[in-house]
Coordinates of C-alpha atoms in Angstrom, one line a residue:
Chain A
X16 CA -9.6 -9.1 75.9
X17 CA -8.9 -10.8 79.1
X18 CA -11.2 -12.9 80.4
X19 CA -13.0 -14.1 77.0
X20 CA -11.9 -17.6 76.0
X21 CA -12.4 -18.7 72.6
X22 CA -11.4 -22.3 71.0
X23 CA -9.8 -23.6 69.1
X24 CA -7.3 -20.2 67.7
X25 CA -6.8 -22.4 64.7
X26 CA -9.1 -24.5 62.7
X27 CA -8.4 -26.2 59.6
X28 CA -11.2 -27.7 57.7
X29 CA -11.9 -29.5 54.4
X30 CA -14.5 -28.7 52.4
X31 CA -17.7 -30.7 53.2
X32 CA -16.9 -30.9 57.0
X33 CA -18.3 -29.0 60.4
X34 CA -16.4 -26.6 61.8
X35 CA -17.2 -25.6 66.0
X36 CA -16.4 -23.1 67.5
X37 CA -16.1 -22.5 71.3
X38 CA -16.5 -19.6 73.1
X39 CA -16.2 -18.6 77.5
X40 CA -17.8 -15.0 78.1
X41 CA -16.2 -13.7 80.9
X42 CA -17.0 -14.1 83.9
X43 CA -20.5 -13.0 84.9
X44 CA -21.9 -12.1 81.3
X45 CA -24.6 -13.5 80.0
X46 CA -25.1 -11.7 76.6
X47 CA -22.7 -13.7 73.9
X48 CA -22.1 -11.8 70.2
X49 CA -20.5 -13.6 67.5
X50 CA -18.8 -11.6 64.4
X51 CA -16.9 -12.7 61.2
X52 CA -14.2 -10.5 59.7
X53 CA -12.9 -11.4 55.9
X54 CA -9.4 -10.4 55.0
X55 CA -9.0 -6.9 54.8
X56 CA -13.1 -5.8 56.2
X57 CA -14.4 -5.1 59.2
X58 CA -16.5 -6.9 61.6
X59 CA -19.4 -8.0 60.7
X60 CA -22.5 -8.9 63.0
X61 CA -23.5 -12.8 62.7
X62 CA -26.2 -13.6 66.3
X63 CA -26.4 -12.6 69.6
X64 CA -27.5 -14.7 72.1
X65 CA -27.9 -14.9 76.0
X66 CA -28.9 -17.9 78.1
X67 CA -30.3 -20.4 76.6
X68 CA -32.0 -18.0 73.5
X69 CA -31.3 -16.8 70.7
X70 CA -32.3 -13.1 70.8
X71 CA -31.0 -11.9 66.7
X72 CA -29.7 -14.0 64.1
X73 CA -29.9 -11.8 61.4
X74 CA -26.7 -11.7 60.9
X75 CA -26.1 -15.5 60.2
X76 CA -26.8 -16.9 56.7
X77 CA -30.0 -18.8 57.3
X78 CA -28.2 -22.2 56.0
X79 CA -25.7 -24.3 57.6
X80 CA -24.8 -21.9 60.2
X81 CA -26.2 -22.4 63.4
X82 CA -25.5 -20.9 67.5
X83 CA -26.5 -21.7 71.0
X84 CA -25.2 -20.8 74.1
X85 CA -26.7 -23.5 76.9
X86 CA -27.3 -22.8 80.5
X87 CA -24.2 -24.9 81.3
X88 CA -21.1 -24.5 79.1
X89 CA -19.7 -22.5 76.2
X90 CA -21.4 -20.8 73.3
X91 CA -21.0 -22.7 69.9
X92 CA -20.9 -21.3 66.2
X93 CA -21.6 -24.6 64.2
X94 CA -21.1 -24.1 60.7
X95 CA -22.2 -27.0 58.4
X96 CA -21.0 -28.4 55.0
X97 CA -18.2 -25.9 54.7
X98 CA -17.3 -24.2 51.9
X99 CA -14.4 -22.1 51.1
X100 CA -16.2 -18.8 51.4
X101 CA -16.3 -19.4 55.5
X102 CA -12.9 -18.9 55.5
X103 CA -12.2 -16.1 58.1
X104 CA -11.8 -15.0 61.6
X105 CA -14.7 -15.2 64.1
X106 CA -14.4 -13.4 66.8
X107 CA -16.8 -13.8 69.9
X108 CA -17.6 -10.9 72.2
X109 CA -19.5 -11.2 75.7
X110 CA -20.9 -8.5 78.0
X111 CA -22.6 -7.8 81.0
X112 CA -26.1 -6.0 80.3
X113 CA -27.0 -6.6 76.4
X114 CA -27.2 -2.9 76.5
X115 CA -25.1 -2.3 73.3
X116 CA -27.7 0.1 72.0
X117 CA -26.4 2.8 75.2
X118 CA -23.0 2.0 74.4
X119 CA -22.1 -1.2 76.3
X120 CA -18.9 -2.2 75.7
X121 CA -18.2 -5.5 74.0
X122 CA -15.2 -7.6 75.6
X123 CA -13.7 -9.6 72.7
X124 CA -11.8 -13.1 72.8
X125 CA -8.8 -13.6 70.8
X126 CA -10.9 -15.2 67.6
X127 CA -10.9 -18.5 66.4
X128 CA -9.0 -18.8 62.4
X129 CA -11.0 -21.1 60.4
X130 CA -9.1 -21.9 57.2
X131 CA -11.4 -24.4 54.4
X132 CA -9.4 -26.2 52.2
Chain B
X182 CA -23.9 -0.6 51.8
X183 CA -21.5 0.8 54.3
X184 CA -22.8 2.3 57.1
X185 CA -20.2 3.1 58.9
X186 CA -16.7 4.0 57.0
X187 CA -12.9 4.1 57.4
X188 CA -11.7 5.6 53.7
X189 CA -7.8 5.8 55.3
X190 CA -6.9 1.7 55.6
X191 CA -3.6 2.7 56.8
X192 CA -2.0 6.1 58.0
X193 CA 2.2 6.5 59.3
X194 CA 2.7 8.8 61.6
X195 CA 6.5 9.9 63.5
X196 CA 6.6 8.4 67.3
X197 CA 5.8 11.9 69.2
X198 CA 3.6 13.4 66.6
X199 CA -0.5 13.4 66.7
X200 CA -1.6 10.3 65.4
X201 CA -5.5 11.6 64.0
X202 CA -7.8 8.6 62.3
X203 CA -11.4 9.5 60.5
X204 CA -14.5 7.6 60.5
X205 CA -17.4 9.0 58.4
X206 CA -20.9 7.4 58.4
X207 CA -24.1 7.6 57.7
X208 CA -27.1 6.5 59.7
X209 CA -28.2 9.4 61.9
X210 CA -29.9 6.9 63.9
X211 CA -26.9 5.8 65.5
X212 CA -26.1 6.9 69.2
X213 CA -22.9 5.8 70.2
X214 CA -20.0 5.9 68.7
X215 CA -16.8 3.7 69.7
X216 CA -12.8 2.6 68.9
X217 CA -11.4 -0.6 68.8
X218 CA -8.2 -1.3 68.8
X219 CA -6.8 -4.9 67.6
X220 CA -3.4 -6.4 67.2
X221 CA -2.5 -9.1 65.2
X222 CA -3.9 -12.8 66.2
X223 CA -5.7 -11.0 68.5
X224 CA -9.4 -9.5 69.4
X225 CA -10.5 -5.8 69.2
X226 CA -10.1 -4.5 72.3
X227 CA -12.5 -1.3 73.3
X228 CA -10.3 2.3 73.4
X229 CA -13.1 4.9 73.7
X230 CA -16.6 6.2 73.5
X231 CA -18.7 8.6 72.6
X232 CA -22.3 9.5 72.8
X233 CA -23.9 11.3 69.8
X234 CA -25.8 14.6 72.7
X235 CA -21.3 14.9 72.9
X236 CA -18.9 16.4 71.0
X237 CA -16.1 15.4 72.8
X238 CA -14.8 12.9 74.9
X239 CA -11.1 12.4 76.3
X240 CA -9.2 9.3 78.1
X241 CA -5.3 10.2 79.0
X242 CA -3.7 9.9 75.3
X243 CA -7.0 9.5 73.4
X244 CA -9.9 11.9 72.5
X245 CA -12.4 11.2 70.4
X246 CA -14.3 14.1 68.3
X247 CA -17.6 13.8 67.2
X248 CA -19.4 15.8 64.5
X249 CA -22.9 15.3 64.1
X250 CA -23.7 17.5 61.3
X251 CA -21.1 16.0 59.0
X252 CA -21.8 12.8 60.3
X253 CA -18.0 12.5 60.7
X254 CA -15.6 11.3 64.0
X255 CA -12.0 11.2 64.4
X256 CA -9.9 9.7 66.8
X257 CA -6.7 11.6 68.0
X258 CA -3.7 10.1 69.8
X259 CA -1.4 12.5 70.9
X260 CA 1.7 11.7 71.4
X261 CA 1.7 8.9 69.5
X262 CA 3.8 5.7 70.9
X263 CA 5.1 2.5 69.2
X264 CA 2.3 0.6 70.9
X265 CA -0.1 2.6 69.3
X266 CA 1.1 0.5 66.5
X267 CA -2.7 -1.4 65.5
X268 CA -5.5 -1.3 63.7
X269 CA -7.9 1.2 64.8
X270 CA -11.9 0.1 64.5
X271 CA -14.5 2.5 64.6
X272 CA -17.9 0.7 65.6
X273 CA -21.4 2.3 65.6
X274 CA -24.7 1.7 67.4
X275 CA -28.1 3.2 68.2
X276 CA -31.7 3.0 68.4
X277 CA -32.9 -0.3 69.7
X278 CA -30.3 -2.0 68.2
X279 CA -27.5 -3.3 70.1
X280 CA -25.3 -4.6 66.9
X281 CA -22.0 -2.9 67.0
X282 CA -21.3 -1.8 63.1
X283 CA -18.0 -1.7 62.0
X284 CA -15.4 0.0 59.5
X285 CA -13.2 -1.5 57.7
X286 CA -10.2 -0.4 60.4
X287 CA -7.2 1.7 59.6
X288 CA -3.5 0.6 60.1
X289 CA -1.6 2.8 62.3
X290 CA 1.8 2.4 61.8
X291 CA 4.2 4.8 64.5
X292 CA 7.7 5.3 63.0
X293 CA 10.3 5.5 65.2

């Protein structure tokens, strides 16, 4: 985990509002994953991005979620409107080639918690 | 539908003893095979890897088993220590895709 910074670790929202969340690859990576996990699943793939592009969303519902990770600064999960449903843990991964397909490993932060109430 | 599956969500096993979690999945497409392991309020953190031309691989405690033709992979921690205390992850990828796919994670719980 060290080296991946994600914020905030807690996030309380009402229905209705936005929810960001923040996330620091480690140092030198460039290729940014995001993932949810619901109570008692696994994992599950939301977008991958790397400077400035978004290279596969498919994992993100198309509506009120959105990601970008600028040239300068953090990567943000913005998620719209929220609705009880998006309560979970998102966890950010970074790493240093993109090359998840050979087996690159994925360096996770600690998650953000997003609890809608 | 679950391509990648952890049927055991939690397994107890005596501090000393072999410690031996099963993944099972089913896209022969994927390549690599890998463990996670996460503690609570905290993020998966990579354990081990195999690739699918092995059969084997081994780091220290760890050593990962992989069975093509049953599609099938087990993880075995020998001897098993109170840290090992987690939840285990198996995560799958291949082809041209670089999404990790996930199981649902088994909790390994070492008795002292």
């Amino acid at each position: 985990n060290a080296g991946v910074m994600q914020n905030p670790r807690h996030l309380v929202r009402r229905r209705g509002q936005e929810a960001r969340l923040r996330c620091s690859p480690m140092k030198g990576h460039s290729h940014v994953y995001w993932y949810r996990q619901l109570p008692e699943e696994g994992l599950k793939f939301m977008v991958y991005l790397q400077k400035e592009n978004i290279i596969d969303e498919s994992g993100m519902p198309k509506e009120r979620f959105s990601a970008e990770f600028p040239k300068e600064g953090p990567s943000i999960l913005r998620i719209q409107q929220v609705v009880r449903g998006d309560s979970a843990a998102y966890f950010c991964a970074s790493s240093l080639t993109g090359q998840g397909a050979l087996g690159e490993t994925q360096y996770f932060g600690p998650g953000t918690r997003l609890l809608v109430l | 539908d679950q391509q990648v599956k952890q049927n055991s969500p939690s397994l107890s096993v005596q501090e000393g003893r072999i410690s031996i979690l099963n993944c099972d999945y089913t896209n022969s497409m994927f390549d690599y095979f890998l463990w996670y392991k996460k503690y609570p309020a905290e993020g998966p953190t990579f354990l081990i890897s195999i690739s699918s031309i092995k059969d084997k691989n081994e780091d220290g405690r760890f050593t990962v088993f992989l069975n093509k033709s049953a599609k099938h992979l087990s993880l075995h921690i020998v001897p098993s220590q109170p840290g090992d205390s987690a939840v285990y992850f198996c995560a799958a990828s291949g082809g041209s895709n670089y999404q990790l796919i996930w199981g649902a994670g088994t909790k390994l719980i070492i008795k002292p």
